PDB file of C-alpha atoms in Angstrom:
ATOM      1  CA  UNK A   6      -3.792   6.902  22.222  1.00 86.00           C
ATOM      2  CA  UNK A   7      -2.084   4.020  20.418  1.00 91.00           C
ATOM      3  CA  UNK A   8      -1.482   1.230  22.949  1.00 87.00           C
ATOM      4  CA  UNK A   9       0.268  -1.398  20.793  1.00 90.00           C
ATOM      5  CA  UNK A  10       2.703  -1.337  17.874  1.00 92.00           C
ATOM      6  CA  UNK A  11       1.294  -1.027  14.339  1.00 94.00           C
ATOM      7  CA  UNK A  12       1.227  -3.832  11.790  1.00 94.00           C
ATOM      8  CA  UNK A  13       2.954  -3.203   8.464  1.00 92.00           C
ATOM      9  CA  UNK A  14       2.372  -4.760   5.055  1.00 91.00           C
ATOM     10  CA  UNK A  15       2.813  -4.023   1.345  1.00 86.00           C
ATOM     11  CA  UNK A  16       0.189  -4.035  -1.371  1.00 85.00           C
ATOM     12  CA  UNK A  17       0.566  -5.744  -4.736  1.00 80.00           C
ATOM     13  CA  UNK A  18       2.490  -2.758  -6.106  1.00 76.00           C
ATOM     14  CA  UNK A  19       4.986  -2.710  -3.221  1.00 78.00           C
ATOM     15  CA  UNK A  20       3.464   0.282  -1.423  1.00 81.00           C
ATOM     16  CA  UNK A  21       3.854   0.078   2.374  1.00 87.00           C
ATOM     17  CA  UNK A  22       0.748   0.266   4.613  1.00 91.00           C
ATOM     18  CA  UNK A  23       0.741   0.924   8.363  1.00 93.00           C
ATOM     19  CA  UNK A  24      -2.293  -0.417  10.263  1.00 95.00           C
ATOM     20  CA  UNK A  25      -3.262   0.159  13.900  1.00 96.00           C
ATOM     21  CA  UNK A  26      -6.093   0.865  16.327  1.00 96.00           C
ATOM     22  CA  UNK A  27      -6.458   3.378  19.141  1.00 96.00           C
ATOM     23  CA  UNK A  28      -7.647   3.194  22.738  1.00 93.00           C
ATOM     24  CA  UNK A  29      -6.464   2.074  26.179  1.00 89.00           C
ATOM     25  CA  UNK A  30      -7.713   0.722  29.529  1.00 86.00           C
ATOM     26  CA  UNK A  31      -5.307   1.728  32.283  1.00 84.00           C
ATOM     27  CA  UNK A  32      -7.523   3.337  34.933  1.00 80.00           C
ATOM     28  CA  UNK A  33     -10.936   3.048  36.612  1.00 76.00           C
ATOM     29  CA  UNK A  34     -13.162   5.468  38.481  1.00 73.00           C
ATOM     30  CA  UNK A  35     -14.459   8.906  37.607  1.00 72.00           C
ATOM     31  CA  UNK A  36     -12.929  10.533  34.512  1.00 75.00           C
ATOM     32  CA  UNK A  37     -10.925   7.347  33.772  1.00 81.00           C
ATOM     33  CA  UNK A  38     -10.189   5.192  30.729  1.00 83.00           C
ATOM     34  CA  UNK A  39     -12.822   2.744  31.947  1.00 79.00           C
ATOM     35  CA  UNK A  40     -15.745   5.147  31.705  1.00 80.00           C
ATOM     36  CA  UNK A  41     -14.455   7.088  28.700  1.00 85.00           C
ATOM     37  CA  UNK A  42     -16.812   7.179  25.728  1.00 87.00           C
ATOM     38  CA  UNK A  43     -14.399   9.047  23.465  1.00 90.00           C
ATOM     39  CA  UNK A  44     -14.346   7.847  19.877  1.00 94.00           C
ATOM     40  CA  UNK A  45     -11.473   5.513  18.976  1.00 96.00           C
ATOM     41  CA  UNK A  46     -10.709   4.095  15.538  1.00 97.00           C
ATOM     42  CA  UNK A  47      -8.930   1.667  13.253  1.00 97.00           C
ATOM     43  CA  UNK A  48      -6.484   3.248  10.787  1.00 96.00           C
ATOM     44  CA  UNK A  49      -4.881   2.202   7.524  1.00 95.00           C
ATOM     45  CA  UNK A  50      -2.172   4.662   6.402  1.00 92.00           C
ATOM     46  CA  UNK A  51      -0.364   4.256   3.098  1.00 87.00           C
ATOM     47  CA  UNK A  52       3.195   5.513   2.873  1.00 81.00           C
ATOM     48  CA  UNK A  53       2.932   5.889  -0.889  1.00 67.00           C
ATOM     49  CA  UNK A  54       0.469   8.767  -0.643  1.00 67.00           C
ATOM     50  CA  UNK A  55       1.572  12.177  -1.859  1.00 66.00           C
ATOM     51  CA  UNK A  56       2.478  13.121   1.734  1.00 64.00           C
ATOM     52  CA  UNK A  57       4.094   9.774   2.537  1.00 70.00           C
ATOM     53  CA  UNK A  58       7.773   8.873   2.751  1.00 80.00           C
ATOM     54  CA  UNK A  59       7.743   6.099   0.123  1.00 79.00           C
ATOM     55  CA  UNK A  60       8.445   6.913  -3.527  1.00 80.00           C
ATOM     56  CA  UNK A  61       6.064   4.590  -5.389  1.00 74.00           C
ATOM     57  CA  UNK A  62       7.714   5.378  -8.735  1.00 80.00           C
ATOM     58  CA  UNK A  63      11.339   4.757  -7.707  1.00 82.00           C
ATOM     59  CA  UNK A  64      10.247   2.121  -5.128  1.00 79.00           C
ATOM     60  CA  UNK A  65      12.413   3.493  -2.336  1.00 82.00           C
ATOM     61  CA  UNK A  66      12.266   5.847   0.654  1.00 82.00           C
ATOM     62  CA  UNK A  67      12.399   9.569  -0.092  1.00 83.00           C
ATOM     63  CA  UNK A  68      15.384  11.570   1.112  1.00 82.00           C
ATOM     64  CA  UNK A  69      12.952  14.052   2.679  1.00 80.00           C
ATOM     65  CA  UNK A  70       9.210  13.944   3.245  1.00 78.00           C
ATOM     66  CA  UNK A  71       6.273  15.133   5.308  1.00 69.00           C
ATOM     67  CA  UNK A  72       6.130  12.972   8.444  1.00 68.00           C
ATOM     68  CA  UNK A  73       2.457  13.614   9.206  1.00 77.00           C
ATOM     69  CA  UNK A  74      -0.747  12.770   7.343  1.00 79.00           C
ATOM     70  CA  UNK A  75      -3.584  15.246   7.702  1.00 82.00           C
ATOM     71  CA  UNK A  76      -6.866  13.823   8.982  1.00 85.00           C
ATOM     72  CA  UNK A  77      -8.576  15.690   6.146  1.00 86.00           C
ATOM     73  CA  UNK A  78      -6.641  13.454   3.739  1.00 88.00           C
ATOM     74  CA  UNK A  79      -7.885  10.223   5.362  1.00 93.00           C
ATOM     75  CA  UNK A  80     -11.159   8.724   4.141  1.00 94.00           C
ATOM     76  CA  UNK A  81     -13.807   7.882   6.752  1.00 95.00           C
ATOM     77  CA  UNK A  82     -15.133   4.400   5.865  1.00 96.00           C
ATOM     78  CA  UNK A  83     -17.332   3.186   8.752  1.00 95.00           C
ATOM     79  CA  UNK A  84     -20.533   4.030   6.831  1.00 95.00           C
ATOM     80  CA  UNK A  85     -19.410   2.295   3.633  1.00 95.00           C
ATOM     81  CA  UNK A  86     -20.813  -1.192   3.050  1.00 94.00           C
ATOM     82  CA  UNK A  87     -20.162  -3.942   0.521  1.00 95.00           C
ATOM     83  CA  UNK A  88     -23.270  -5.510  -0.958  1.00 94.00           C
ATOM     84  CA  UNK A  89     -23.404  -9.146  -2.030  1.00 93.00           C
ATOM     85  CA  UNK A  90     -24.457  -8.786  -5.675  1.00 90.00           C
ATOM     86  CA  UNK A  91     -24.417 -11.352  -8.464  1.00 88.00           C
ATOM     87  CA  UNK A  92     -24.575  -8.664 -11.145  1.00 91.00           C
ATOM     88  CA  UNK A  93     -21.923  -6.328  -9.686  1.00 93.00           C
ATOM     89  CA  UNK A  94     -19.376  -8.186  -7.517  1.00 91.00           C
ATOM     90  CA  UNK A  95     -18.027  -6.012  -4.713  1.00 92.00           C
ATOM     91  CA  UNK A  96     -20.824  -3.459  -5.063  1.00 94.00           C
ATOM     92  CA  UNK A  97     -20.036  -0.403  -2.940  1.00 94.00           C
ATOM     93  CA  UNK A  98     -22.793   1.200  -0.843  1.00 94.00           C
ATOM     94  CA  UNK A  99     -22.283   4.825   0.304  1.00 93.00           C
ATOM     95  CA  UNK A 100     -18.977   5.224  -1.511  1.00 91.00           C
ATOM     96  CA  UNK A 101     -17.880   8.891  -1.272  1.00 88.00           C
ATOM     97  CA  UNK A 102     -17.497   9.762  -4.953  1.00 84.00           C
ATOM     98  CA  UNK A 103     -19.909   7.373  -6.613  1.00 86.00           C
ATOM     99  CA  UNK A 104     -17.485   4.464  -6.955  1.00 91.00           C
ATOM    100  CA  UNK A 105     -19.478   1.413  -7.995  1.00 94.00           C
ATOM    101  CA  UNK A 106     -17.287  -1.279  -6.433  1.00 94.00           C
ATOM    102  CA  UNK A 107     -14.743  -1.661  -3.638  1.00 94.00           C
ATOM    103  CA  UNK A 108     -12.115  -2.199  -6.332  1.00 93.00           C
ATOM    104  CA  UNK A 109     -12.799   1.320  -7.618  1.00 94.00           C
ATOM    105  CA  UNK A 110     -12.759   2.556  -4.012  1.00 95.00           C
ATOM    106  CA  UNK A 111      -9.313   0.996  -3.473  1.00 93.00           C
ATOM    107  CA  UNK A 112      -8.025   2.739  -6.605  1.00 91.00           C
ATOM    108  CA  UNK A 113      -9.493   6.047  -5.389  1.00 91.00           C
ATOM    109  CA  UNK A 114      -7.844   5.642  -1.975  1.00 90.00           C
ATOM    110  CA  UNK A 115      -4.429   4.908  -3.478  1.00 86.00           C
ATOM    111  CA  UNK A 116      -4.657   7.879  -5.835  1.00 85.00           C
ATOM    112  CA  UNK A 117      -6.264  10.607  -3.725  1.00 88.00           C
ATOM    113  CA  UNK A 118      -5.977   9.776  -0.014  1.00 90.00           C
ATOM    114  CA  UNK A 119      -3.337   9.086   2.595  1.00 88.00           C
ATOM    115  CA  UNK A 120      -5.364   6.187   3.953  1.00 93.00           C
ATOM    116  CA  UNK A 121      -8.617   5.338   5.734  1.00 96.00           C
ATOM    117  CA  UNK A 122     -10.155   5.613   9.201  1.00 96.00           C
ATOM    118  CA  UNK A 123     -12.882   3.368  10.644  1.00 97.00           C
ATOM    119  CA  UNK A 124     -14.402   5.113  13.658  1.00 97.00           C
ATOM    120  CA  UNK A 125     -15.648   2.763  16.366  1.00 97.00           C
ATOM    121  CA  UNK A 126     -18.832   3.259  18.415  1.00 95.00           C
ATOM    122  CA  UNK A 127     -18.436   5.441  21.557  1.00 93.00           C
ATOM    123  CA  UNK A 128     -16.497   3.685  24.329  1.00 92.00           C
ATOM    124  CA  UNK A 129     -15.192   0.879  22.098  1.00 94.00           C
ATOM    125  CA  UNK A 130     -11.403   0.663  21.850  1.00 95.00           C
ATOM    126  CA  UNK A 131      -8.574  -1.481  20.408  1.00 95.00           C
ATOM    127  CA  UNK A 132      -6.223  -3.096  22.941  1.00 93.00           C
ATOM    128  CA  UNK A 133      -4.307  -5.594  20.802  1.00 92.00           C
ATOM    129  CA  UNK A 134      -2.138  -5.638  17.711  1.00 93.00           C
ATOM    130  CA  UNK A 135      -3.706  -6.212  14.299  1.00 94.00           C
ATOM    131  CA  UNK A 136      -3.242  -9.622  12.685  1.00 93.00           C
ATOM    132  CA  UNK A 137      -2.889  -9.641   8.886  1.00 89.00           C
ATOM    133  CA  UNK A 138      -3.434 -12.513   6.468  1.00 83.00           C
ATOM    134  CA  UNK A 139      -4.330 -12.565   2.773  1.00 81.00           C
ATOM    135  CA  UNK A 140      -5.483  -8.952   2.764  1.00 86.00           C
ATOM    136  CA  UNK A 141      -7.630  -9.217   5.912  1.00 89.00           C
ATOM    137  CA  UNK A 142      -7.255  -7.070   9.032  1.00 92.00           C
ATOM    138  CA  UNK A 143      -8.297  -9.306  11.960  1.00 92.00           C
ATOM    139  CA  UNK A 144      -8.471  -7.467  15.285  1.00 94.00           C
ATOM    140  CA  UNK A 145     -10.688  -7.542  18.390  1.00 94.00           C
ATOM    141  CA  UNK A 146     -12.045  -4.450  20.113  1.00 95.00           C
ATOM    142  CA  UNK A 147     -13.360  -4.067  23.648  1.00 94.00           C
ATOM    143  CA  UNK A 148     -16.226  -2.087  25.186  1.00 92.00           C
ATOM    144  CA  UNK A 149     -16.234  -1.876  29.029  1.00 89.00           C
ATOM    145  CA  UNK A 150     -19.410  -2.160  31.061  1.00 82.00           C
ATOM    146  CA  UNK A 151     -20.045   1.196  32.700  1.00 74.00           C
ATOM    147  CA  UNK A 152     -21.629  -0.424  35.777  1.00 69.00           C
ATOM    148  CA  UNK A 153     -18.240  -1.993  36.618  1.00 60.00           C
ATOM    149  CA  UNK A 154     -15.579   0.132  38.299  1.00 61.00           C
ATOM    150  CA  UNK A 155     -12.542  -2.153  38.203  1.00 62.00           C
ATOM    151  CA  UNK A 156     -10.319  -2.584  35.133  1.00 59.00           C
ATOM    152  CA  UNK A 157      -9.396  -6.076  36.405  1.00 63.00           C
ATOM    153  CA  UNK A 158     -12.990  -7.345  36.246  1.00 61.00           C
ATOM    154  CA  UNK A 159     -14.205  -9.330  33.268  1.00 54.00           C
ATOM    155  CA  UNK A 160     -17.202  -7.072  32.603  1.00 74.00           C
ATOM    156  CA  UNK A 161     -17.467  -5.763  29.062  1.00 87.00           C
ATOM    157  CA  UNK A 162     -17.715  -7.275  25.603  1.00 90.00           C
ATOM    158  CA  UNK A 163     -15.394  -7.873  22.654  1.00 92.00           C
ATOM    159  CA  UNK A 164     -16.006  -7.627  18.924  1.00 93.00           C
ATOM    160  CA  UNK A 165     -13.906  -9.190  16.174  1.00 92.00           C
ATOM    161  CA  UNK A 166     -13.350  -7.186  12.975  1.00 94.00           C
ATOM    162  CA  UNK A 167     -12.437  -8.789   9.637  1.00 92.00           C
ATOM    163  CA  UNK A 168     -11.924  -5.969   7.132  1.00 94.00           C
ATOM    164  CA  UNK A 169      -9.869  -5.251   4.013  1.00 94.00           C
ATOM    165  CA  UNK A 170      -6.545  -3.543   4.741  1.00 94.00           C
ATOM    166  CA  UNK A 171      -6.658  -1.379   1.589  1.00 94.00           C
ATOM    167  CA  UNK A 172     -10.134   0.080   2.174  1.00 95.00           C
ATOM    168  CA  UNK A 173     -11.209  -0.569   5.780  1.00 95.00           C
ATOM    169  CA  UNK A 174     -14.518  -1.937   4.475  1.00 95.00           C
ATOM    170  CA  UNK A 175     -15.881  -5.467   4.799  1.00 94.00           C
ATOM    171  CA  UNK A 176     -13.434  -7.856   3.156  1.00 92.00           C
ATOM    172  CA  UNK A 177     -14.256  -8.902  -0.408  1.00 91.00           C
ATOM    173  CA  UNK A 178     -12.291 -10.527  -3.194  1.00 86.00           C
ATOM    174  CA  UNK A 179     -13.002 -12.371  -6.439  1.00 82.00           C
ATOM    175  CA  UNK A 180     -12.176 -15.620  -4.652  1.00 78.00           C
ATOM    176  CA  UNK A 181     -14.151 -14.757  -1.515  1.00 82.00           C
ATOM    177  CA  UNK A 182     -17.427 -13.032  -2.219  1.00 87.00           C
ATOM    178  CA  UNK A 183     -18.969 -13.442   1.262  1.00 87.00           C
ATOM    179  CA  UNK A 184     -16.310 -11.746   3.373  1.00 86.00           C
ATOM    180  CA  UNK A 185     -14.139 -12.948   6.235  1.00 85.00           C
ATOM    181  CA  UNK A 186     -17.076 -14.433   8.157  1.00 86.00           C
ATOM    182  CA  UNK A 187     -19.124 -15.741   5.198  1.00 85.00           C
ATOM    183  CA  UNK A 188     -22.187 -13.974   6.616  1.00 89.00           C
ATOM    184  CA  UNK A 189     -24.597 -11.368   5.242  1.00 92.00           C
ATOM    185  CA  UNK A 190     -26.650  -8.734   7.032  1.00 93.00           C
ATOM    186  CA  UNK A 191     -30.410  -8.541   6.474  1.00 94.00           C
ATOM    187  CA  UNK A 192     -29.850  -5.935   3.732  1.00 93.00           C
ATOM    188  CA  UNK A 193     -27.498  -8.329   1.881  1.00 94.00           C
ATOM    189  CA  UNK A 194     -24.372  -6.385   2.826  1.00 95.00           C
ATOM    190  CA  UNK A 195     -21.308  -8.341   3.919  1.00 94.00           C
ATOM    191  CA  UNK A 196     -20.710  -8.645   7.668  1.00 93.00           C
ATOM    192  CA  UNK A 197     -17.491  -6.882   8.743  1.00 93.00           C
ATOM    193  CA  UNK A 198     -17.526  -7.771  12.454  1.00 93.00           C
ATOM    194  CA  UNK A 199     -18.949 -10.328  14.879  1.00 90.00           C
ATOM    195  CA  UNK A 200     -19.549 -10.328  18.635  1.00 90.00           C
ATOM    196  CA  UNK A 201     -17.206 -12.482  20.752  1.00 88.00           C
ATOM    197  CA  UNK A 202     -19.086 -12.155  24.034  1.00 86.00           C
ATOM    198  CA  UNK A 203     -17.904 -11.101  27.491  1.00 88.00           C
ATOM    199  CA  UNK A 204     -14.290 -10.338  28.371  1.00 87.00           C
ATOM    200  CA  UNK A 205     -11.236  -8.715  26.779  1.00 89.00           C
ATOM    201  CA  UNK A 206     -10.079 -10.739  23.766  1.00 90.00           C
ATOM    202  CA  UNK A 207      -6.412 -11.338  22.993  1.00 91.00           C
ATOM    203  CA  UNK A 208      -4.722 -10.754  19.680  1.00 92.00           C
ATOM    204  CA  UNK A 209      -6.062 -13.084  16.978  1.00 91.00           C
ATOM    205  CA  UNK A 210      -3.863 -16.050  16.064  1.00 90.00           C
ATOM    206  CA  UNK A 211      -4.503 -17.473  12.612  1.00 85.00           C
ATOM    207  CA  UNK A 212      -3.955 -21.126  11.742  1.00 85.00           C
ATOM    208  CA  UNK A 213      -3.891 -21.648   7.996  1.00 79.00           C
ATOM    209  CA  UNK A 214      -3.907 -24.776   5.844  1.00 75.00           C
ATOM    210  CA  UNK A 215      -4.754 -25.441   2.211  1.00 72.00           C
ATOM    211  CA  UNK A 216      -8.505 -25.381   2.821  1.00 71.00           C
ATOM    212  CA  UNK A 217      -9.321 -22.888   5.572  1.00 74.00           C
ATOM    213  CA  UNK A 218      -8.129 -20.321   8.078  1.00 81.00           C
ATOM    214  CA  UNK A 219      -9.057 -20.653  11.760  1.00 83.00           C
ATOM    215  CA  UNK A 220      -8.863 -17.588  13.982  1.00 84.00           C
ATOM    216  CA  UNK A 221      -8.319 -18.165  17.711  1.00 88.00           C
ATOM    217  CA  UNK A 222      -8.524 -15.651  20.536  1.00 89.00           C
ATOM    218  CA  UNK A 223      -8.829 -16.003  24.313  1.00 86.00           C
ATOM    219  CA  UNK A 224     -10.955 -13.727  26.462  1.00 83.00           C
ATOM    220  CA  UNK A 225      -9.974 -12.462  29.901  1.00 80.00           C
ATOM    221  CA  UNK A 226     -12.621 -14.785  31.342  1.00 76.00           C
ATOM    222  CA  UNK A 227     -10.618 -17.788  30.134  1.00 78.00           C
ATOM    223  CA  UNK A 228     -12.788 -18.720  27.173  1.00 78.00           C
ATOM    224  CA  UNK A 229     -11.015 -19.697  23.962  1.00 82.00           C
ATOM    225  CA  UNK A 230     -12.997 -18.617  20.921  1.00 79.00           C
ATOM    226  CA  UNK A 231     -12.359 -20.374  17.605  1.00 78.00           C
ATOM    227  CA  UNK A 232     -13.833 -19.116  14.373  1.00 75.00           C
ATOM    228  CA  UNK A 233     -13.433 -20.325  10.820  1.00 72.00           C
ATOM    229  CA  UNK A 234     -12.564 -17.214   8.847  1.00 71.00           C
ATOM    230  CA  UNK A 235     -13.381 -17.604   5.191  1.00 72.00           C
ATOM    231  CA  UNK A 236     -10.308 -16.068   3.620  1.00 71.00           C
ATOM    232  CA  UNK A 237      -8.245 -17.712   0.923  1.00 67.00           C
ATOM    233  CA  UNK A 238      -5.036 -19.160   2.425  1.00 63.00           C
ATOM    234  CA  UNK A 239      -1.726 -18.463   0.745  1.00 60.00           C
ATOM    235  CA  UNK A 240      -0.609 -21.388  -1.360  1.00 61.00           C
ATOM    236  CA  UNK A 241       2.472 -23.228  -0.239  1.00 59.00           C
ATOM    237  CA  UNK A 242       5.550 -22.981  -2.397  1.00 60.00           C
ATOM    238  CA  UNK A 243       8.957 -21.420  -2.858  1.00 60.00           C
ATOM    239  CA  UNK A 244       9.696 -17.971  -4.235  1.00 56.00           C
ATOM    240  CA  UNK A 245      13.001 -16.645  -5.492  1.00 61.00           C
ATOM    241  CA  UNK A 246      13.820 -12.999  -4.799  1.00 60.00           C
ATOM    242  CA  UNK A 247      16.477 -11.029  -6.666  1.00 66.00           C
ATOM    243  CA  UNK A 248      17.699  -7.726  -5.268  1.00 68.00           C
ATOM    244  CA  UNK A 249      18.487  -5.013  -7.780  1.00 65.00           C
ATOM    245  CA  UNK A 250      21.515  -2.883  -6.920  1.00 67.00           C
ATOM    246  CA  UNK A 251      22.443   0.462  -8.361  1.00 62.00           C
TER     247      UNK A 251
END
């Protein structure tokens, strides 16, 4: 189930993307949401795919279109990693068709897929809306403790994801080669998520200035967690938009 509304953005070519997570926590007891270990996921769906409703050539909505995207046309990305490499920036590990970098993977996704799916570990679920900034999907997930039998108790842990909205993999860019958390795993791959500790975490609020981005979330236990997320802030300035009419 999808508990909260999706987040929507556009890529550099004006193609719309719809991003959301699945899961809920409404009930406790036997056969309830609380004890469910069903697999939930994060999704990134592009409307400019061949089955989407956005005409990427004419840059407008189609008069008629397929309103569903087949799961077979969505790329599973949870096993794909991004390696920190000085010789091949954005090196892709376990890419499905031999793509060498995440930039090639993004091109492959736009051309051949309707989007991506990042399957979460059993029992983990998404209970808040995705926050987007500078190409990063920032969203907490929650995994209940099975020894608790009350959805109102604090028991359980949260995880914060910081992934790229176009690929669902660990965030990487030419300006930010260490990902959203500026941390590497032991195998030199970029960290895509970090543990927040006990409690259900709220939606991430991002505070941006010219030098850094601080992500803040509050757990159901009352703790406020602040993390410096190493993503390039948008530069301040004024843009002029002209609307073309037919």
